[in-house]
Amino acid sequence: QVLRKQLADASASRQHIDAPWKTDYPFHELRRYVVETMRAHPEVDFHIWFPPVSTLRYALEPQMDMINMAVEMRRFLGLSLASEPNVKLHGLDQAFTVTNNPVNYIDAMHFSLRVQQWVLESLATGYYRIEAYRVDSYAEALKNNILKFELGETAECEPNLRL
């Protein structure tokens, strides 16, 4: 019911997102506290996973700068860390059959227990691992999915996780 109300409210107020895409975020803090720390400790294995954030989350509050920064932050971390032997990146937000389906979420922010189980299995298998050679294609696919998502697409969704 909460999700249905959010959908109705967002449908009434959604504006077209047409601001220019920025790629020049400096991410100083991420570089200093995350990238440099991981590079300074090659003896430690790091796993960074980008959660399967509901595409609906971005659609309900279509703030271009927030969307832009979220995608470019993933690109920045990917380009900075994907080739490091002690770092593994996992892009679970690229599972569009999960992220585009509101049935998989309690509300626009929180995924269900079924998705939680799927996350753990996906991390264990490495299925959504982001290799260095596909960082840009990963970021572009995420960007395009978010920007092209239409609220009406969620109307007839059925659960799609086979666990």
mmCIF file of C-alpha atoms in Angstrom:
data_model
loop_
_atom_site.group_PDB
_atom_site.id
_atom_site.type_symbol
_atom_site.label_atom_id
_atom_site.label_comp_id
_atom_site.label_asym_id
_atom_site.label_seq_id
_atom_site.Cartn_x
_atom_site.Cartn_y
_atom_site.Cartn_z
ATOM 1 C CA GLN A 1 0.000 0.000 0.000
ATOM 2 C CA VAL A 2 2.844 2.400 0.817
ATOM 3 C CA LEU A 3 4.432 1.689 -2.544
ATOM 4 C CA ARG A 4 1.136 2.215 -4.400
ATOM 5 C CA LYS A 5 0.740 5.634 -2.776
ATOM 6 C CA GLN A 6 4.332 6.559 -3.652
ATOM 7 C CA LEU A 7 3.701 5.528 -7.266
ATOM 8 C CA ALA A 8 0.540 7.604 -7.482
ATOM 9 C CA ASP A 9 2.240 10.655 -5.974
ATOM 10 C CA ALA A 10 5.274 10.326 -8.243
ATOM 11 C CA SER A 11 3.196 9.845 -11.391
ATOM 12 C CA ALA A 12 1.471 13.132 -10.687
ATOM 13 C CA SER A 13 4.696 15.074 -10.123
ATOM 14 C CA ARG A 14 7.379 13.429 -12.273
ATOM 15 C CA GLN A 15 9.229 15.827 -14.488
ATOM 16 C CA HIS A 16 11.327 14.962 -17.517
ATOM 17 C CA ILE A 17 15.007 14.701 -16.662
ATOM 18 C CA ASP A 18 16.952 16.624 -19.266
ATOM 19 C CA ALA A 19 19.889 18.239 -17.482
ATOM 20 C CA PRO A 20 23.293 17.656 -19.086
ATOM 21 C CA TRP A 21 25.201 14.636 -17.799
ATOM 22 C CA LYS A 22 28.265 15.492 -15.708
ATOM 23 C CA THR A 23 31.380 13.339 -15.471
ATOM 24 C CA ASP A 24 33.694 15.668 -13.567
ATOM 25 C CA TYR A 25 32.822 14.898 -9.945
ATOM 26 C CA PRO A 26 36.093 14.985 -7.987
ATOM 27 C CA PHE A 27 35.170 12.382 -5.315
ATOM 28 C CA HIS A 28 38.085 13.556 -3.142
ATOM 29 C CA GLU A 29 36.850 11.763 -0.029
ATOM 30 C CA LEU A 30 36.276 8.478 -1.859
ATOM 31 C CA ARG A 31 39.744 8.694 -3.349
ATOM 32 C CA ARG A 32 41.381 9.488 -0.020
ATOM 33 C CA TYR A 33 39.461 7.221 2.349
ATOM 34 C CA VAL A 34 38.449 4.304 0.134
ATOM 35 C CA VAL A 35 40.705 4.009 -2.918
ATOM 36 C CA GLU A 36 43.960 4.922 -1.185
ATOM 37 C CA THR A 37 43.165 2.709 1.813
ATOM 38 C CA MET A 38 42.439 -0.317 -0.359
ATOM 39 C CA ARG A 39 45.586 0.213 -2.399
ATOM 40 C CA ALA A 40 47.655 0.665 0.766
ATOM 41 C CA HIS A 41 46.532 -2.742 2.088
ATOM 42 C CA PRO A 42 47.078 -5.353 -0.630
ATOM 43 C CA GLU A 43 47.070 -8.044 2.053
ATOM 44 C CA VAL A 44 43.347 -7.453 2.664
ATOM 45 C CA ASP A 45 40.619 -8.660 0.296
ATOM 46 C CA PHE A 46 37.927 -6.032 -0.210
ATOM 47 C CA HIS A 47 34.468 -6.678 -1.622
ATOM 48 C CA ILE A 48 32.446 -3.642 -2.637
ATOM 49 C CA TRP A 49 28.906 -4.297 -3.714
ATOM 50 C CA PHE A 50 26.485 -1.833 -5.137
ATOM 51 C CA PRO A 51 23.087 -2.907 -3.813
ATOM 52 C CA PRO A 52 20.113 -3.548 -6.064
ATOM 53 C CA VAL A 53 18.619 -0.114 -5.478
ATOM 54 C CA SER A 54 15.093 -0.012 -6.825
ATOM 55 C CA THR A 55 14.889 1.982 -10.050
ATOM 56 C CA LEU A 56 11.678 3.258 -8.568
ATOM 57 C CA ARG A 57 13.768 5.045 -5.931
ATOM 58 C CA TYR A 58 15.279 7.249 -8.622
ATOM 59 C CA ALA A 59 11.924 7.674 -10.393
ATOM 60 C CA LEU A 60 10.113 8.826 -7.250
ATOM 61 C CA GLU A 61 12.563 11.663 -6.702
ATOM 62 C CA PRO A 62 13.919 12.454 -10.164
ATOM 63 C CA GLN A 63 16.766 14.719 -9.106
ATOM 64 C CA MET A 64 19.241 14.663 -11.953
ATOM 65 C CA ASP A 65 22.237 15.564 -9.813
ATOM 66 C CA MET A 66 21.536 12.689 -7.399
ATOM 67 C CA ILE A 67 21.139 10.212 -10.267
ATOM 68 C CA ASN A 68 24.197 11.560 -12.047
ATOM 69 C CA MET A 69 26.377 11.408 -8.942
ATOM 70 C CA ALA A 70 25.201 7.888 -8.014
ATOM 71 C CA VAL A 71 26.152 6.518 -11.434
ATOM 72 C CA GLU A 72 29.427 8.434 -11.684
ATOM 73 C CA MET A 73 30.449 7.369 -8.173
ATOM 74 C CA ARG A 74 30.131 3.750 -9.297
ATOM 75 C CA ARG A 75 32.127 4.520 -12.438
ATOM 76 C CA PHE A 76 34.815 6.292 -10.390
ATOM 77 C CA LEU A 77 35.204 3.392 -7.955
ATOM 78 C CA GLY A 78 35.174 0.907 -10.805
ATOM 79 C CA LEU A 79 37.847 2.704 -12.813
ATOM 80 C CA SER A 80 39.926 3.267 -9.681
ATOM 81 C CA LEU A 81 39.673 -0.207 -8.174
ATOM 82 C CA ALA A 82 38.488 -2.891 -10.596
ATOM 83 C CA SER A 83 42.019 -3.776 -11.673
ATOM 84 C CA GLU A 84 43.337 -4.019 -8.115
ATOM 85 C CA PRO A 85 43.984 -7.694 -7.294
ATOM 86 C CA ASN A 86 42.666 -7.346 -3.738
ATOM 87 C CA VAL A 87 39.386 -5.609 -4.695
ATOM 88 C CA LYS A 88 36.252 -7.208 -6.075
ATOM 89 C CA LEU A 89 33.369 -5.018 -7.226
ATOM 90 C CA HIS A 90 29.842 -6.368 -7.573
ATOM 91 C CA GLY A 91 27.128 -4.418 -9.420
ATOM 92 C CA LEU A 92 23.884 -5.929 -8.174
ATOM 93 C CA ASP A 93 22.105 -2.788 -9.338
ATOM 94 C CA GLN A 94 22.612 -4.090 -12.877
ATOM 95 C CA ALA A 95 20.080 -6.883 -12.309
ATOM 96 C CA PHE A 96 17.331 -4.882 -13.967
ATOM 97 C CA THR A 97 14.777 -7.687 -13.675
ATOM 98 C CA VAL A 98 15.165 -7.186 -9.928
ATOM 99 C CA THR A 99 15.627 -3.411 -9.686
ATOM 100 C CA ASN A 100 12.825 -2.535 -12.119
ATOM 101 C CA ASN A 101 10.252 -4.690 -10.332
ATOM 102 C CA PRO A 102 8.630 -3.039 -7.277
ATOM 103 C CA VAL A 103 7.313 -6.406 -6.116
ATOM 104 C CA ASN A 104 10.881 -7.119 -4.966
ATOM 105 C CA TYR A 105 10.822 -4.197 -2.523
ATOM 106 C CA ILE A 106 9.111 -3.386 0.752
ATOM 107 C CA ASP A 107 9.132 0.285 -0.271
ATOM 108 C CA ALA A 108 11.180 2.302 -2.752
ATOM 109 C CA MET A 109 14.318 1.981 -0.604
ATOM 110 C CA HIS A 110 14.286 -1.442 1.051
ATOM 111 C CA PHE A 111 14.430 -4.772 -0.721
ATOM 112 C CA SER A 112 12.589 -7.850 0.470
ATOM 113 C CA LEU A 113 13.993 -10.870 2.292
ATOM 114 C CA ARG A 114 13.849 -12.793 -0.999
ATOM 115 C CA VAL A 115 16.092 -10.187 -2.588
ATOM 116 C CA GLN A 116 18.374 -10.297 0.450
ATOM 117 C CA GLN A 117 18.838 -14.035 -0.083
ATOM 118 C CA TRP A 118 19.446 -13.443 -3.789
ATOM 119 C CA VAL A 119 22.066 -10.775 -2.930
ATOM 120 C CA LEU A 120 23.997 -13.226 -0.765
ATOM 121 C CA GLU A 121 23.884 -15.914 -3.437
ATOM 122 C CA SER A 122 24.950 -13.453 -6.133
ATOM 123 C CA LEU A 123 27.893 -12.244 -4.076
ATOM 124 C CA ALA A 124 28.959 -15.838 -3.381
ATOM 125 C CA THR A 125 28.874 -16.800 -7.071
ATOM 126 C CA GLY A 126 30.374 -13.531 -8.326
ATOM 127 C CA TYR A 127 27.767 -13.411 -11.077
ATOM 128 C CA TYR A 128 27.498 -9.596 -11.042
ATOM 129 C CA ARG A 129 31.207 -8.964 -10.610
ATOM 130 C CA ILE A 130 32.424 -5.871 -12.434
ATOM 131 C CA GLU A 131 35.665 -6.557 -14.258
ATOM 132 C CA ALA A 132 37.933 -3.647 -15.212
ATOM 133 C CA TYR A 133 37.188 -3.957 -18.934
ATOM 134 C CA ARG A 134 33.443 -3.445 -18.424
ATOM 135 C CA VAL A 135 33.284 -0.589 -15.916
ATOM 136 C CA ASP A 136 32.125 1.943 -18.509
ATOM 137 C CA SER A 137 29.517 -0.361 -20.054
ATOM 138 C CA TYR A 138 28.230 -1.155 -16.546
ATOM 139 C CA ALA A 139 27.870 2.559 -15.696
ATOM 140 C CA GLU A 140 26.255 3.400 -19.047
ATOM 141 C CA ALA A 141 23.736 0.555 -18.752
ATOM 142 C CA LEU A 142 22.807 1.683 -15.229
ATOM 143 C CA LYS A 143 22.472 5.305 -16.356
ATOM 144 C CA ASN A 144 20.304 4.378 -19.342
ATOM 145 C CA ASN A 145 18.074 2.100 -17.281
ATOM 146 C CA ILE A 146 17.417 4.813 -14.710
ATOM 147 C CA LEU A 147 16.840 7.599 -17.224
ATOM 148 C CA LYS A 148 14.542 5.559 -19.473
ATOM 149 C CA PHE A 149 12.512 4.004 -16.659
ATOM 150 C CA GLU A 150 8.830 4.894 -16.788
ATOM 151 C CA LEU A 151 6.613 4.684 -13.720
ATOM 152 C CA GLY A 152 3.860 3.027 -15.740
ATOM 153 C CA GLU A 153 6.157 0.045 -16.404
ATOM 154 C CA THR A 154 5.672 -1.091 -12.816
ATOM 155 C CA ALA A 155 1.919 -1.634 -13.023
ATOM 156 C CA GLU A 156 1.812 -5.300 -14.037
ATOM 157 C CA CYS A 157 4.962 -6.647 -12.381
ATOM 158 C CA GLU A 158 5.054 -10.098 -10.898
ATOM 159 C CA PRO A 159 7.693 -11.520 -8.559
ATOM 160 C CA ASN A 160 10.594 -12.662 -10.710
ATOM 161 C CA LEU A 161 13.136 -14.171 -8.380
ATOM 162 C CA ARG A 162 13.500 -17.909 -8.629
ATOM 163 C CA LEU A 163 15.147 -18.873 -5.357
#
